[in-house]
XYZ file of C-alpha atoms in Angstrom:
166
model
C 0.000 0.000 0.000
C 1.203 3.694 -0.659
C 1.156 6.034 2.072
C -0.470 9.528 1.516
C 2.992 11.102 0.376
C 3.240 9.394 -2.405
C 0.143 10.673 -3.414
C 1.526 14.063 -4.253
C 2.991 14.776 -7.576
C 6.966 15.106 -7.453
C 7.775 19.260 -6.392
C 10.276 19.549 -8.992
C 11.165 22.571 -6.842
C 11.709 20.357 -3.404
C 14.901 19.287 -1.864
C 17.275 16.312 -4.275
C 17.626 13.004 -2.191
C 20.545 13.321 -0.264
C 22.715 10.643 -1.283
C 22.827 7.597 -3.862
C 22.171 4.109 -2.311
C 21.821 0.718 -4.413
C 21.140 -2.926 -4.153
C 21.565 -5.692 -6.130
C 18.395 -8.342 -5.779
C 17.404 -11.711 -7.212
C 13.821 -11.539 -7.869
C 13.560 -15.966 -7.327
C 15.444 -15.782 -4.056
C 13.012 -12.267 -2.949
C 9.445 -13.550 -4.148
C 9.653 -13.800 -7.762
C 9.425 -10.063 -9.850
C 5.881 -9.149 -8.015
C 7.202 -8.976 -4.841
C 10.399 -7.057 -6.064
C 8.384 -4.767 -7.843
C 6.100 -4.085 -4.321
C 9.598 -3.774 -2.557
C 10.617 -1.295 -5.216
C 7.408 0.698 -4.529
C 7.997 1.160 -1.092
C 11.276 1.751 -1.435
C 10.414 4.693 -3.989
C 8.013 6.102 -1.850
C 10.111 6.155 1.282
C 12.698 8.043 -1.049
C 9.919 10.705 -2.056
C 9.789 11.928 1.647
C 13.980 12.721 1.411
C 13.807 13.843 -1.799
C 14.160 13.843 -5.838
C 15.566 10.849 -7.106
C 16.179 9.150 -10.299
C 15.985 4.963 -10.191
C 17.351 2.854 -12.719
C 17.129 -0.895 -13.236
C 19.273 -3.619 -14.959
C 21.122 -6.478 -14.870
C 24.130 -6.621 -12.579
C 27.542 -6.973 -13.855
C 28.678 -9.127 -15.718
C 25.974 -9.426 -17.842
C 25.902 -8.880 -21.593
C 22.256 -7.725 -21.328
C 22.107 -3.642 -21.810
C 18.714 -3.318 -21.463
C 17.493 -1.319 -18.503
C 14.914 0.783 -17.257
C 14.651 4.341 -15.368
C 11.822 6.050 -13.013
C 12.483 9.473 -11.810
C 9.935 12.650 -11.910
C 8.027 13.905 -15.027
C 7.754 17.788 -16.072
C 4.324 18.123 -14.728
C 5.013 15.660 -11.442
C 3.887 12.683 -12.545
C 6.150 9.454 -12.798
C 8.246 9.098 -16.075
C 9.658 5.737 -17.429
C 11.195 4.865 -19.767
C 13.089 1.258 -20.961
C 15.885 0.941 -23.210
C 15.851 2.274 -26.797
C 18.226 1.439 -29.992
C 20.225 4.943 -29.067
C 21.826 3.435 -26.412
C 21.504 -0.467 -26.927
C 25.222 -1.893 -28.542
C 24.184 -2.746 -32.705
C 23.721 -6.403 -31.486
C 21.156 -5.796 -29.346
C 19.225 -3.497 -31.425
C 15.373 -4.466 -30.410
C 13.531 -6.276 -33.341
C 10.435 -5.792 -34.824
C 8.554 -7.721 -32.508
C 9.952 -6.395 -29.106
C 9.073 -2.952 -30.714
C 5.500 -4.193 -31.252
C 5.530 -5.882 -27.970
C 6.560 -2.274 -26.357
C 3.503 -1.031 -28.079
C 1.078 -3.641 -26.801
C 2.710 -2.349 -23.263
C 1.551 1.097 -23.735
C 5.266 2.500 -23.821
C 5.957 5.392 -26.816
C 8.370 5.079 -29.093
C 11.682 7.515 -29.437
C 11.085 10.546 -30.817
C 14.064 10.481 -33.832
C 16.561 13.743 -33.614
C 15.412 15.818 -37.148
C 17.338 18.664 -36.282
C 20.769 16.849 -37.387
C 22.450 18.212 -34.087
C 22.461 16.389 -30.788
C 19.288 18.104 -29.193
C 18.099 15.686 -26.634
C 15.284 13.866 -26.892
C 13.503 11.313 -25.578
C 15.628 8.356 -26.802
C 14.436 5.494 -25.070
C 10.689 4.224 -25.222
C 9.173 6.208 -22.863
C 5.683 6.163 -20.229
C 4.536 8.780 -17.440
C 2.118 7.501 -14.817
C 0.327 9.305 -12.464
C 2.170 9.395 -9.061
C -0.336 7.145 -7.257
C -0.139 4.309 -9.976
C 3.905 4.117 -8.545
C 3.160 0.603 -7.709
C 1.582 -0.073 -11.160
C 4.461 1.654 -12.852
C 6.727 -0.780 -10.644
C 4.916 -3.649 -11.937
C 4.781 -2.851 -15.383
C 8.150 -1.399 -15.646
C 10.040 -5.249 -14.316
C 6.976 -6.705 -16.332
C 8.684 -4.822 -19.653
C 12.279 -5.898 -19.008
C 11.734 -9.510 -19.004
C 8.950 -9.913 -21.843
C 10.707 -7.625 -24.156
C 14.487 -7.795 -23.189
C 14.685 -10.905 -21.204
C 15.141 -10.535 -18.081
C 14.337 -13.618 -16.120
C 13.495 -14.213 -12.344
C 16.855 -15.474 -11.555
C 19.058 -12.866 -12.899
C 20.364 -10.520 -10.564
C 18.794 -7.116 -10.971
C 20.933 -3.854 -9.872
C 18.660 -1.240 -8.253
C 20.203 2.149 -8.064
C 18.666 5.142 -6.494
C 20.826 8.835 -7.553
C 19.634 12.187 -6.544
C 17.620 13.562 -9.380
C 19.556 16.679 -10.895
């Protein structure tokens, strides 16, 4: 369950968390990926009282997997995420055209392609915002989206990091 803090959109204007902290977790050994995902809720709501922060997920080293996934606060307050995208994935992992279609089904956007022929930024990756009291949906959803589309698998070891959001 989320408290009544979490219910309040991110204050973009509000203190950064204080200091990075990280785990490393194997979703078999910890309940299988819903349970991680509830422990990743809390954990991200706790974290909301300190501060900002910016969460990313992915396979612990060594692991030849790139794909990973990141939760941090949206422009308007609301919960952005967003899961790997060809920008940043090496050539052989490039996603095919089903994991693309799959990220569709999943309700995630795709990456907005650079037209200007500089280096503007842009959203890269395939992307999602989520109203701050669906955090423990977007937990859900977000672990749910790294092992249909990019494999991730119950008994991989998962590296959680938590950095202040700047």
């Amino acid at each position: 369950m989320v408290d009544a803090r979490a219910l309040e959109p991110f204050d973009l204007n509000g203190p950064v968390l204080s200091e990075p902290r990280g785990f490393v977790v194997r979703p078999s050994a910890a309940g299988g990926f819903e349970a991680c995902a509830a422990a990743l809720s809390r954990l991200l709501t706790r974290a909301m009282d300190e501060g900002l922060w910016w969460a990313t997920i992915d396979l612990a080293e060594p692991h030849p997997n790139p794909g990973f996934a990141h939760l941090g606060p949206d422009d308007d307050g609301a919960l952005y995420t967003e899961v790997a995208g060809d920008y940043y994935l090496p050539p052989a992992a490039h996603l095919d055209d089903g994991q693309r279609t799959a990220l569709r089904e999943l309700g995630w956007g795709d990456p907005v392609p650079d037209l200007s022929g500089g280096d503007d930024i842009q959203p890269r990756n395939h992307t999602r915002s989520w109203p701050i009291d669906q955090l423990p949906t977007a937990c859900r959803h977000t672990l749910l989206t790294l092992a249909v589309v990019y494999g991730f698998h119950e008994d991989d070891r998962l590296a959680v990091r938590l950095d202040p959001f700047v």
